[in-house]
Short mmCIF file of C-alpha atoms in Angstrom, two decimals:
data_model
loop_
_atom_site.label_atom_id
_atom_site.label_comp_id
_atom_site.label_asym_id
_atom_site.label_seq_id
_atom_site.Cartn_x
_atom_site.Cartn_y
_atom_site.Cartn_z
CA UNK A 7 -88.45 6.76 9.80
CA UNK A 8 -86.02 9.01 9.07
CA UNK A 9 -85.72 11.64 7.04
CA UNK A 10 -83.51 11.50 4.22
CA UNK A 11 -81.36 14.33 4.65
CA UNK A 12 -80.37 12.74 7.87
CA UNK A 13 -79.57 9.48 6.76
CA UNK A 14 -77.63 11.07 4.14
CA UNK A 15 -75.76 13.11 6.75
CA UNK A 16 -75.27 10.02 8.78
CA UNK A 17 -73.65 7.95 5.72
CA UNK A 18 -71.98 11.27 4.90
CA UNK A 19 -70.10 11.34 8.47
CA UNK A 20 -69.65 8.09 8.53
CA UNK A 21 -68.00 7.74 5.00
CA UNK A 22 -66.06 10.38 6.19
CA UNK A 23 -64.72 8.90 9.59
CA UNK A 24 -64.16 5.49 7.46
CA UNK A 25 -62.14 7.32 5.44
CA UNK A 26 -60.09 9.30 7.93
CA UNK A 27 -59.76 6.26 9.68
CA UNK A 28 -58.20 4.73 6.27
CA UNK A 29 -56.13 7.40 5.80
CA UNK A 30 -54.57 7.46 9.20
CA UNK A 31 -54.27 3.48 9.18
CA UNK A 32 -52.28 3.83 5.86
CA UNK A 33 -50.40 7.23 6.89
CA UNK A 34 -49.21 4.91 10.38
CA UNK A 35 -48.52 1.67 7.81
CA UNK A 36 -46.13 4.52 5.89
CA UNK A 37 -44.37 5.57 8.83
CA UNK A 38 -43.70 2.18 10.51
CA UNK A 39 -42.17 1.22 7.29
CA UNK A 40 -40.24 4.60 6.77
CA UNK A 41 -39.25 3.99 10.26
CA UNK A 42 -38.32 0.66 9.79
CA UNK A 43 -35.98 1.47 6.73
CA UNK A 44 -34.64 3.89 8.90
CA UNK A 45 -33.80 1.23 11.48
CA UNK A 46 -32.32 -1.06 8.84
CA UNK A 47 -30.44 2.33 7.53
CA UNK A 48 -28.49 2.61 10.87
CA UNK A 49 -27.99 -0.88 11.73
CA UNK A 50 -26.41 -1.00 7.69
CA UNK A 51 -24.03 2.10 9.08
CA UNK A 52 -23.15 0.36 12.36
CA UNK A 53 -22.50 -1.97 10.67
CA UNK A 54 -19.73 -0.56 8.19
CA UNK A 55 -18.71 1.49 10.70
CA UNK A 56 -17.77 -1.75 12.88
CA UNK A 57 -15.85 -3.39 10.06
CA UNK A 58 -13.98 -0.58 9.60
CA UNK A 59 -12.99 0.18 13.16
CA UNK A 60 -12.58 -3.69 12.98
CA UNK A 61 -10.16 -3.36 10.40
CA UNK A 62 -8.50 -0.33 11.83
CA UNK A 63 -7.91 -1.31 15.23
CA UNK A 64 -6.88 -4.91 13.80
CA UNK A 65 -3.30 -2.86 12.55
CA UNK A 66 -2.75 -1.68 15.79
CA UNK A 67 -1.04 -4.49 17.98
CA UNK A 68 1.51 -3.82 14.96
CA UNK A 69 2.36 0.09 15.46
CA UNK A 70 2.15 -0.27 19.66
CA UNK A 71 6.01 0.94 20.48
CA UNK A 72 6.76 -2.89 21.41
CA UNK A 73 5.96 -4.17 18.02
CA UNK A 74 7.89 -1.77 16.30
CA UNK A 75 11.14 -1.83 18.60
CA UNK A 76 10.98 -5.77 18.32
CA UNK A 77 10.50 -5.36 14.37
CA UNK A 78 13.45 -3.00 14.26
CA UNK A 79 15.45 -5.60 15.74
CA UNK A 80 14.36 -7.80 13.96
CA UNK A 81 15.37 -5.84 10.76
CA UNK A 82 18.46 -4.63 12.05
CA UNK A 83 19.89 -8.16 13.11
CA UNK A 84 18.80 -9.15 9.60
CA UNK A 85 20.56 -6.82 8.10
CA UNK A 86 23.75 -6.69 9.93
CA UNK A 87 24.04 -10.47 9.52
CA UNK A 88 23.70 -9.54 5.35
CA UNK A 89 26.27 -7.17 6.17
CA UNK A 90 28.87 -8.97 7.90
CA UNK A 91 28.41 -11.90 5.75
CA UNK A 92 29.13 -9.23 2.90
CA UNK A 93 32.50 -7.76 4.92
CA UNK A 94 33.90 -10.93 5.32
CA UNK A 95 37.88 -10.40 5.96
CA UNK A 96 39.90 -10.84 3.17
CA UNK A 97 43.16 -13.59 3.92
CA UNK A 98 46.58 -14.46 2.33
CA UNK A 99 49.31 -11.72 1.56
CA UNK A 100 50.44 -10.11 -1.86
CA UNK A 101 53.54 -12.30 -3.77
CA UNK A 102 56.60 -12.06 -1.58
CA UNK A 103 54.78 -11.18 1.45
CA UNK A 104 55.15 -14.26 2.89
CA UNK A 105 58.62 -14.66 3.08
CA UNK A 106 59.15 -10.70 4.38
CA UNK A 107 59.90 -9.90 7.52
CA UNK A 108 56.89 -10.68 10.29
CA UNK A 109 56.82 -6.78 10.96
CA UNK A 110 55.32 -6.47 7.20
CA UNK A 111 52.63 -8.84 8.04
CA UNK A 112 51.91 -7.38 10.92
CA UNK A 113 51.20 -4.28 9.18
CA UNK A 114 48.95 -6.52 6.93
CA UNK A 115 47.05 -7.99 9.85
CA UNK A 116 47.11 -4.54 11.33
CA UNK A 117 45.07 -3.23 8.53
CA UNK A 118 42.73 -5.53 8.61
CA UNK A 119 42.12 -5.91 11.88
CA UNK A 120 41.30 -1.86 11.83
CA UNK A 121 39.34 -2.53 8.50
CA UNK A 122 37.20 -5.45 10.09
CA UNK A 123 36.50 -3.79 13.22
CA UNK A 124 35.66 -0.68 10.94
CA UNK A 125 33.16 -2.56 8.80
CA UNK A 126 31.79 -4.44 11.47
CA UNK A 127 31.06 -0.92 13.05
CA UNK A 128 29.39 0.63 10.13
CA UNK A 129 27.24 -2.94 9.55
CA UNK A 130 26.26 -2.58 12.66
CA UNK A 131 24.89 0.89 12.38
CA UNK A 132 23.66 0.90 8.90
CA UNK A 133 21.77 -2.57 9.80
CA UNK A 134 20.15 -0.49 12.28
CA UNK A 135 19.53 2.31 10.46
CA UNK A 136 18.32 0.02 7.24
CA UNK A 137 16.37 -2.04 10.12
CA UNK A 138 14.23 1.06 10.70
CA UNK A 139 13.71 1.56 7.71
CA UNK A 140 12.32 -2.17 7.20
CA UNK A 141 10.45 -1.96 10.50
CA UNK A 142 8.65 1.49 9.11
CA UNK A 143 7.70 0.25 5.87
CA UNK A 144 6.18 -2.98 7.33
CA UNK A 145 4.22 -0.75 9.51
CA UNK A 146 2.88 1.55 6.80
CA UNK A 147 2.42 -1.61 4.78
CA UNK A 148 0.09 -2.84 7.55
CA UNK A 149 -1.53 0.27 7.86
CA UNK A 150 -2.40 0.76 4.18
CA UNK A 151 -3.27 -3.10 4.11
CA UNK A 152 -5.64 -2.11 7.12
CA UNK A 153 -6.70 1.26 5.10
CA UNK A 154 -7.98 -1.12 2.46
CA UNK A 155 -10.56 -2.68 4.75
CA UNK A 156 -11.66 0.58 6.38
CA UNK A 157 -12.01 1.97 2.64
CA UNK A 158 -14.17 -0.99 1.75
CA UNK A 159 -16.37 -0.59 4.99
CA UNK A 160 -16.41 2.92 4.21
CA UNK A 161 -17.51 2.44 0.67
CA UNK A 162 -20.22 -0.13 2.19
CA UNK A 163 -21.48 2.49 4.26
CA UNK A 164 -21.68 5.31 1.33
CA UNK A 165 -23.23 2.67 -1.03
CA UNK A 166 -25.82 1.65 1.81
CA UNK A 167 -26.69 5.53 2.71
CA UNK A 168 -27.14 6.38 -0.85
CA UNK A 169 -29.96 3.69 -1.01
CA UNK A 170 -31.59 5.51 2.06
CA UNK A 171 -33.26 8.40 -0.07
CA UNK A 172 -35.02 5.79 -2.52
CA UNK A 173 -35.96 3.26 0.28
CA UNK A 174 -37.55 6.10 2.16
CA UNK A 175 -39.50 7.01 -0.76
CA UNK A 176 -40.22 3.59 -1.32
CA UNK A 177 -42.00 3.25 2.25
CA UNK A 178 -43.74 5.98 1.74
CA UNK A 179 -45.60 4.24 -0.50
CA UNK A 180 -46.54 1.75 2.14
CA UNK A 181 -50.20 1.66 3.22
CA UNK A 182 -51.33 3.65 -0.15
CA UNK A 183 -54.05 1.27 -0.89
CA UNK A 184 -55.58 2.16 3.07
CA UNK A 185 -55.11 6.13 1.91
CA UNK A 186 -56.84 5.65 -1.59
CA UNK A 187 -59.53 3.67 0.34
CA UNK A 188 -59.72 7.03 2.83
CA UNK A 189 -59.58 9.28 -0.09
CA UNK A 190 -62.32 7.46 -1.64
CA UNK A 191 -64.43 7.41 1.53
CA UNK A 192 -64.05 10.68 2.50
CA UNK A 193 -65.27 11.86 -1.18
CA UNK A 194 -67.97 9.87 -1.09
CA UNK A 195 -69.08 11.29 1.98
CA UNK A 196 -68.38 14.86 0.90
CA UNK A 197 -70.28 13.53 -1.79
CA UNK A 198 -73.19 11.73 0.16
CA UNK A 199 -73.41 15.19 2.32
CA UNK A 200 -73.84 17.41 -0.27
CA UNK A 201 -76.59 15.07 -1.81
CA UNK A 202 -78.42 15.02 1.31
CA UNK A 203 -78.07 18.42 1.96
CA UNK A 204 -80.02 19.39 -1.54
CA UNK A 205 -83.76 19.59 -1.51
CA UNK A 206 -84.41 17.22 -3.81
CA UNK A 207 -82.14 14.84 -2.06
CA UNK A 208 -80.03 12.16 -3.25
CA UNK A 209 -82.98 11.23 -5.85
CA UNK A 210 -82.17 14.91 -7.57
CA UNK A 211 -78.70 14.03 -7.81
CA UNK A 212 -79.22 11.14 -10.35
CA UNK A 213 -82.07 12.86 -12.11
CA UNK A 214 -84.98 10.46 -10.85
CA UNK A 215 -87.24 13.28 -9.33
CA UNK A 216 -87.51 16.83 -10.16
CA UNK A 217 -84.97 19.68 -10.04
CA UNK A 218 -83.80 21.17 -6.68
CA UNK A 219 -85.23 24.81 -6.07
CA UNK A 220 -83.50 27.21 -8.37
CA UNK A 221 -82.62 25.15 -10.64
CA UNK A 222 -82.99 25.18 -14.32
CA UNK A 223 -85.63 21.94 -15.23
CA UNK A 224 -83.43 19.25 -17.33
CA UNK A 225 -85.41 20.40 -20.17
CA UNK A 226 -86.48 23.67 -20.82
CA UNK A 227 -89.77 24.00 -22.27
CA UNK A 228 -88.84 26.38 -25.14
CA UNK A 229 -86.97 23.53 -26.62
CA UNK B 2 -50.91 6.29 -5.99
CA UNK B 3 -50.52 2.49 -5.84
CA UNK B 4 -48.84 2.73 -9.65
CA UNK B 5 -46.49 5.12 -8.01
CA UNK B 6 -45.96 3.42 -5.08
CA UNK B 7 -44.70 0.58 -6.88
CA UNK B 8 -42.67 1.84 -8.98
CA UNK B 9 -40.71 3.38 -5.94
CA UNK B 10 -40.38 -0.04 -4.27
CA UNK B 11 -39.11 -1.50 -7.54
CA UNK B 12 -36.82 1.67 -8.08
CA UNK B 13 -35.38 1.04 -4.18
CA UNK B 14 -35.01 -2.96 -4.94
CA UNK B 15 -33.38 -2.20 -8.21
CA UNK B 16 -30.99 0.18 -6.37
CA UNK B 17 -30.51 -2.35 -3.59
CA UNK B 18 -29.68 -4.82 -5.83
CA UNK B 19 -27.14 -2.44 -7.79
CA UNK B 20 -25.44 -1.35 -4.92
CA UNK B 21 -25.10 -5.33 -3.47
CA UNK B 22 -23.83 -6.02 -6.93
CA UNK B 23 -21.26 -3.34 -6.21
CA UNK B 24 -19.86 -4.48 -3.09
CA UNK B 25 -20.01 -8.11 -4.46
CA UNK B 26 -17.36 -6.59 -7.43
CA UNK B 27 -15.32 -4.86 -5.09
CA UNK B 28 -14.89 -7.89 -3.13
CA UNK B 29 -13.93 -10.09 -5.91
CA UNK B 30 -11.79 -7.22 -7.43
CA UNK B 31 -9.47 -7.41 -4.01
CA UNK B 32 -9.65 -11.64 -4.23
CA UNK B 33 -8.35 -10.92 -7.71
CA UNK B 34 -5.93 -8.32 -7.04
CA UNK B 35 -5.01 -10.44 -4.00
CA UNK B 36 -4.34 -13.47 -5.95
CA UNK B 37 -2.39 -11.39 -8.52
CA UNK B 38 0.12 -9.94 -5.89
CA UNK B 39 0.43 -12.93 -4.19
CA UNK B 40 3.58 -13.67 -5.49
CA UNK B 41 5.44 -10.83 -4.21
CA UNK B 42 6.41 -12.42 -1.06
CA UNK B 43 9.36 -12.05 0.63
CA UNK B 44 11.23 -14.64 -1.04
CA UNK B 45 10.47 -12.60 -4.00
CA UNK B 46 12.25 -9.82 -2.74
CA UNK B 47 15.28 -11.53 -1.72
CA UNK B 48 15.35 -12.91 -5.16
CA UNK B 49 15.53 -9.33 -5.79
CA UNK B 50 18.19 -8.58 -3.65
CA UNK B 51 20.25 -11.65 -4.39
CA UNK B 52 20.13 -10.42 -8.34
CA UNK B 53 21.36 -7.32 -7.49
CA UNK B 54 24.11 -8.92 -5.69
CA UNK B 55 24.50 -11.65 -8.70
CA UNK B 56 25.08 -8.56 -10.91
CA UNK B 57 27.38 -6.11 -9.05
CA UNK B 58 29.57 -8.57 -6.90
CA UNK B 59 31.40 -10.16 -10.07
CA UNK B 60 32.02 -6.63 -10.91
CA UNK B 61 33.33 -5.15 -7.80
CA UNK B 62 35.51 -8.84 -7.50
CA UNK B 63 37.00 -8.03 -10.88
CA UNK B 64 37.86 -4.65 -9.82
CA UNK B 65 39.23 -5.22 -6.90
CA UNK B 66 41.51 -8.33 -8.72
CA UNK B 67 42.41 -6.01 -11.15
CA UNK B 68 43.05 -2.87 -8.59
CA UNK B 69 45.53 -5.82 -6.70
CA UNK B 70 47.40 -6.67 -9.69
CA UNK B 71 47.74 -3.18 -10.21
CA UNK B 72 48.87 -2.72 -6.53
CA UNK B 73 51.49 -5.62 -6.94
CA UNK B 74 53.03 -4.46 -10.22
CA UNK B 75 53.29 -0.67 -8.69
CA UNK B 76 54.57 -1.90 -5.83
CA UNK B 77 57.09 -4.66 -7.89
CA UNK B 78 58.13 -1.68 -10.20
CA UNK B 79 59.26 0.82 -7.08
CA UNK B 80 60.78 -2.11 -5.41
CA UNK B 81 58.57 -2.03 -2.50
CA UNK B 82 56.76 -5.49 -2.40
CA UNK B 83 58.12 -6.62 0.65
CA UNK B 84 58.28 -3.36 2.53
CA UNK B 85 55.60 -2.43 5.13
CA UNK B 86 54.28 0.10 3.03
CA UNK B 87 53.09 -2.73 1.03
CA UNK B 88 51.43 -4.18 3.91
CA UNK B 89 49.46 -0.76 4.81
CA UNK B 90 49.03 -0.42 0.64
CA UNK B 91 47.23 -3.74 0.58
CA UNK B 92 45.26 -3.36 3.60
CA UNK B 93 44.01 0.28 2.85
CA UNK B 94 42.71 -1.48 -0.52
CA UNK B 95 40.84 -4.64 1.08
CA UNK B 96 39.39 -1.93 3.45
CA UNK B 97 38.11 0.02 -0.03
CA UNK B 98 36.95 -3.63 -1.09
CA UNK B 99 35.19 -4.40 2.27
CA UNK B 100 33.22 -1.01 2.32
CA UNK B 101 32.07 -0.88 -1.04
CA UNK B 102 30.87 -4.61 -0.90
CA UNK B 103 29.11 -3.41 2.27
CA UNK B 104 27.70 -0.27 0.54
CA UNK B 105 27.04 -2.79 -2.08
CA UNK B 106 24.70 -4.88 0.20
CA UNK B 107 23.26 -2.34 1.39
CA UNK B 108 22.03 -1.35 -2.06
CA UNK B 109 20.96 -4.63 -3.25
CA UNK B 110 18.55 -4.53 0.27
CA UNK B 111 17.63 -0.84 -0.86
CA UNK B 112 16.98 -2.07 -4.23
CA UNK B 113 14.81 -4.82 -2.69
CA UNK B 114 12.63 -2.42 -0.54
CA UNK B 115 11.97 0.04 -3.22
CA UNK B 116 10.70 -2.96 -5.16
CA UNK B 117 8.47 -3.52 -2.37
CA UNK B 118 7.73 -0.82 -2.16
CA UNK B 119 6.97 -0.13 -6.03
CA UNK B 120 4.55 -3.25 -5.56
CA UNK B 121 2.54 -2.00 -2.68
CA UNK B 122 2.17 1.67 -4.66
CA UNK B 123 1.05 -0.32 -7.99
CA UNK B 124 -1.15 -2.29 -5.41
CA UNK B 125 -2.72 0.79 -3.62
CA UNK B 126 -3.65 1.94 -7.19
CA UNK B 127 -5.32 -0.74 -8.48
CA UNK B 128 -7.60 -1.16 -5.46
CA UNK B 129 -8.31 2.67 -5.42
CA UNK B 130 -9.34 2.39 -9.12
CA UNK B 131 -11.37 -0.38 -7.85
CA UNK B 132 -13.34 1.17 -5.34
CA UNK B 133 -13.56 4.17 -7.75
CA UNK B 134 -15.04 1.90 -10.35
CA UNK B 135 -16.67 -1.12 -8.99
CA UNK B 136 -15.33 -2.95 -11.37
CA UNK B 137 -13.78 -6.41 -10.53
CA UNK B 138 -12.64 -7.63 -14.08
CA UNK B 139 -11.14 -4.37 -14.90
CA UNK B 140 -9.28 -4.96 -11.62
CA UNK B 141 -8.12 -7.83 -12.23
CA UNK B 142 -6.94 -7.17 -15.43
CA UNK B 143 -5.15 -3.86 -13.99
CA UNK B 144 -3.66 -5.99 -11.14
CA UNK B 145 -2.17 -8.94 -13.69
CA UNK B 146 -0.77 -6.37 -16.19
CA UNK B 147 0.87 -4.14 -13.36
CA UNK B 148 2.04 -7.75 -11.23
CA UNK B 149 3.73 -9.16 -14.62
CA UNK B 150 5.30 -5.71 -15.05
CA UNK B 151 6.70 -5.68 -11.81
CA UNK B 152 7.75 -8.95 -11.98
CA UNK B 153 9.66 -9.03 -15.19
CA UNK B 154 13.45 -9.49 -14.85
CA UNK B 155 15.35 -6.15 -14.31
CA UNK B 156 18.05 -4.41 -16.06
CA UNK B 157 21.14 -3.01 -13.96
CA UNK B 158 23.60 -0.80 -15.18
CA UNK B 159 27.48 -1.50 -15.21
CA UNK B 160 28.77 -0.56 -10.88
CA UNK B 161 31.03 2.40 -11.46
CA UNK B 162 34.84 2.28 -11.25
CA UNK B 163 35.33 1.44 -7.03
CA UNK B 164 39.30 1.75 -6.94
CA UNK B 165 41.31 4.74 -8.18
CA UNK B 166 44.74 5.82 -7.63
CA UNK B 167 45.27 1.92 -5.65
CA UNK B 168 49.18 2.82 -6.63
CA UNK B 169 49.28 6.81 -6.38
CA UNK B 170 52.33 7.77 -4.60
CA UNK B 171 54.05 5.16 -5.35
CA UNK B 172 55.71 5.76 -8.31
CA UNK B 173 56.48 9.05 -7.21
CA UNK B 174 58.63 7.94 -4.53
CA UNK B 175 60.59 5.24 -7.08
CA UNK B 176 60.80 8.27 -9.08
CA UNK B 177 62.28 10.29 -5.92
CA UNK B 178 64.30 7.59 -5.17
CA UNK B 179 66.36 7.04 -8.75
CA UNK B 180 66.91 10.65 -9.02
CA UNK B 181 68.85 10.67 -5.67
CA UNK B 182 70.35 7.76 -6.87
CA UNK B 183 71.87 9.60 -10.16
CA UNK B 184 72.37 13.12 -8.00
CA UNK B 185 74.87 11.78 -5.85
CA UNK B 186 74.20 7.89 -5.28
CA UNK B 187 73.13 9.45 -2.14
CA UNK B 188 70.96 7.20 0.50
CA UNK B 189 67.75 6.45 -0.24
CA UNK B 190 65.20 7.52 2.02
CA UNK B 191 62.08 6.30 1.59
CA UNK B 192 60.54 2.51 1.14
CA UNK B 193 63.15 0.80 2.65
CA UNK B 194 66.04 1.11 -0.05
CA UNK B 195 65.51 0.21 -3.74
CA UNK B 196 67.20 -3.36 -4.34
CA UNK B 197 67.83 -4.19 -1.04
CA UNK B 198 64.35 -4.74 0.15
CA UNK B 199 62.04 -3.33 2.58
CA UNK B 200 61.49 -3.45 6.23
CA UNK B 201 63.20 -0.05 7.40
CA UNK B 202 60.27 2.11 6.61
CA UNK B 203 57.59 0.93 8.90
CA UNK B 204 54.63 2.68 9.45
#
């Protein structure tokens, strides 16, 4: 047999190494699942981070030199076709003209020979000039389309990594019922030692036998 | 412990939820705002143009009819109609007519891309109010109001007077010419020769 003390000290350590073994169990549940949100964090972040770059580089067969000097062509044969559509040489002479002398319509057609290869001249350039304008704007157009999509990943990303603080807190939490178990344990065994450890062992504790050794009796005999 | 635990995991899911809920308005804010700008295409724009055109063509024709009548009657009173000076007269006005229906085009396309570009700035706000907000039916709202507003027919102001001084000079020289005439009935000049015609002068 043994002797009660011992037994006591034996539950005592073992409550104890239950418990310690509770509380790491649940401390490891907490950290696979902080680690796991942490996972799920980064993946959330590559994610966004893809889409955006996804939505960035999606703008940029547009603003390669290529694209743009084929757009500006584009713009300015547009435009210069507007243009010279717009010029179109006037005909016909004033009253009286017609009957003058050929050297007065030659002056006419003169004039607007010069003014037609004039106009054609200045189509020409301002198409080009309006056609890089055109060719610009469509590029910043596609660029701020573009920005759109990278602000949207981005807010994604800012939304997702605000969550992070709470989830982590959250996963803390994970395991709590293994640590309260492990609390629990390891009291009782505090508890179970200190018991054993008193002379009038675990009896004296819940007042079945007699006062430990220096203490007072549970009723004094002057009352 | 456990009560607290819980309470985090509900706080976390509530937050996930909010924050899905937020990226599910944005998304439908830019359908929305999509759908509501989706009729400033480019036909649109050359609708834009075109009215622009519509509006200041008729003007600069009636100018330029008028600035020819004008040209004819000047040219009538100094006797000069069929003189070569005539010729250059009419052609230096067609090339005033050519270049300011050019500079008009070119307006009516500049008026066209600063629409576009007043669409794509009204655009760029609404969505950066939306991502500000989260809100999709605000968006949408913000998008419709802004898309009628920018699609409502424009006003344009009266083109500004294109030809002046279409006869300047001319005159002068009639005037030149008569008082040589009453000096000394001396030999005209200039233009040609008063009642005889033109076709001396040649420039």
């Amino acid at each position: 047999m043994c002797e009660p003390t011992t037994i006591a000290l034996g539950v005592s350590a073992a409550l104890t190494a239950l418990g310690t073994g509770a509380q790491i169990h649940g401390q490891r549940e907490a950290d696979t699942e902080r680690a796991s949100t942490i996972r799920n964090a980064i993946t959330e972040q590559q994610g966004a981070r893809d889409r955006g770059m996804g939505a960035a580089l999606s703008t940029l067969p547009a603003v390669e030199r290529p694209a743009i000097d084929a757009a500006m062509d584009r713009a300015a044969a547009d435009r210069g076709a507007d243009y010279a559509a717009a010029t179109a040489p006037q005909g016909g002479y004033l009253p009286s003209q017609a009957a003058a002398p050929q050297v007065v319509r030659d002056a006419v057609d003169r004039g607007r020979a010069d003014t037609a290869g004039y106009l054609g001249q200045r189509s020409d350039a301002l198409g080009r000039l309006g056609g890089w304008s055109d060719a610009l704007f469509g590029v910043r157009q596609g660029v701020g389309r573009a920005g759109e999509g990278v602000a949207a990943a981005t807010s994604a990303g800012r939304g997702a990594a605000s969550l992070l603080p709470g989830a982590l807190q959250a996963a803390g939490g994970a395991g709590s019922g293994w640590r309260l178990a492990g609390d629990l344990m390891n009291m009782a065994g505090q508890f179970a030692g200190a018991a054993g450890g008193t002379p009038g062992g675990w009896g004296s504790i819940f007042g079945s036998t007699g006062p430990a050794a220096g203490m007072p009796k549970n009723k004094p005999a002057a009352l | 412990m456990c009560a607290s635990g819980g309470a985090s995991k509900r706080a976390a899911a509530d937050q996930r939820a909010a924050e899905t809920a937020r990226q599910a308005q944005i998304e439908s804010g830019r359908q929305q705002v999509d759908r509501a700008f989706a009729g400033f295409d480019d036909s649109f724009f050359d609708g834009r143009r075109q009215a622009f055109v519509d509006n200041a063509a008729p003007q600069l024709d009636r100018q330029f009819r008028d600035a020819r009548e004008n040209l004819i009657y000047t040219l009538a009173d100094a006797g000069t109609l069929r003189s070569s000076v005539a010729g250059n007269r009419l052609a230096d006005l067609e090339r005033s007519y050519g270049e300011n229906k050019l500079m008009l085009a070119d307006q009516a396309r500049g008026y066209a891309q600063q629409a576009r570009a007043d669409v794509e700035a009204a655009r760029g706000g609404v969505i950066q109010n939306l991502f500000a907000a989260g809100d999709a039916a605000l968006a949408g709202q913000q998008a419709t109001g802004q898309a009628q507003m920018l699609a409502a027919q424009p006003t344009f102001s009266p083109i500004a007077q294109a030809f002046q001084n279409v006869g300047a000079g001319i005159g002068a020289a009639r005037a030149g010419q008569q008082s040589a005439a009453i000096r000394g009935g001396g030999q005209t000049t200039s233009f040609g020769g008063g009642t005889k015609g033109s076709g001396r002068v040649v420039n």
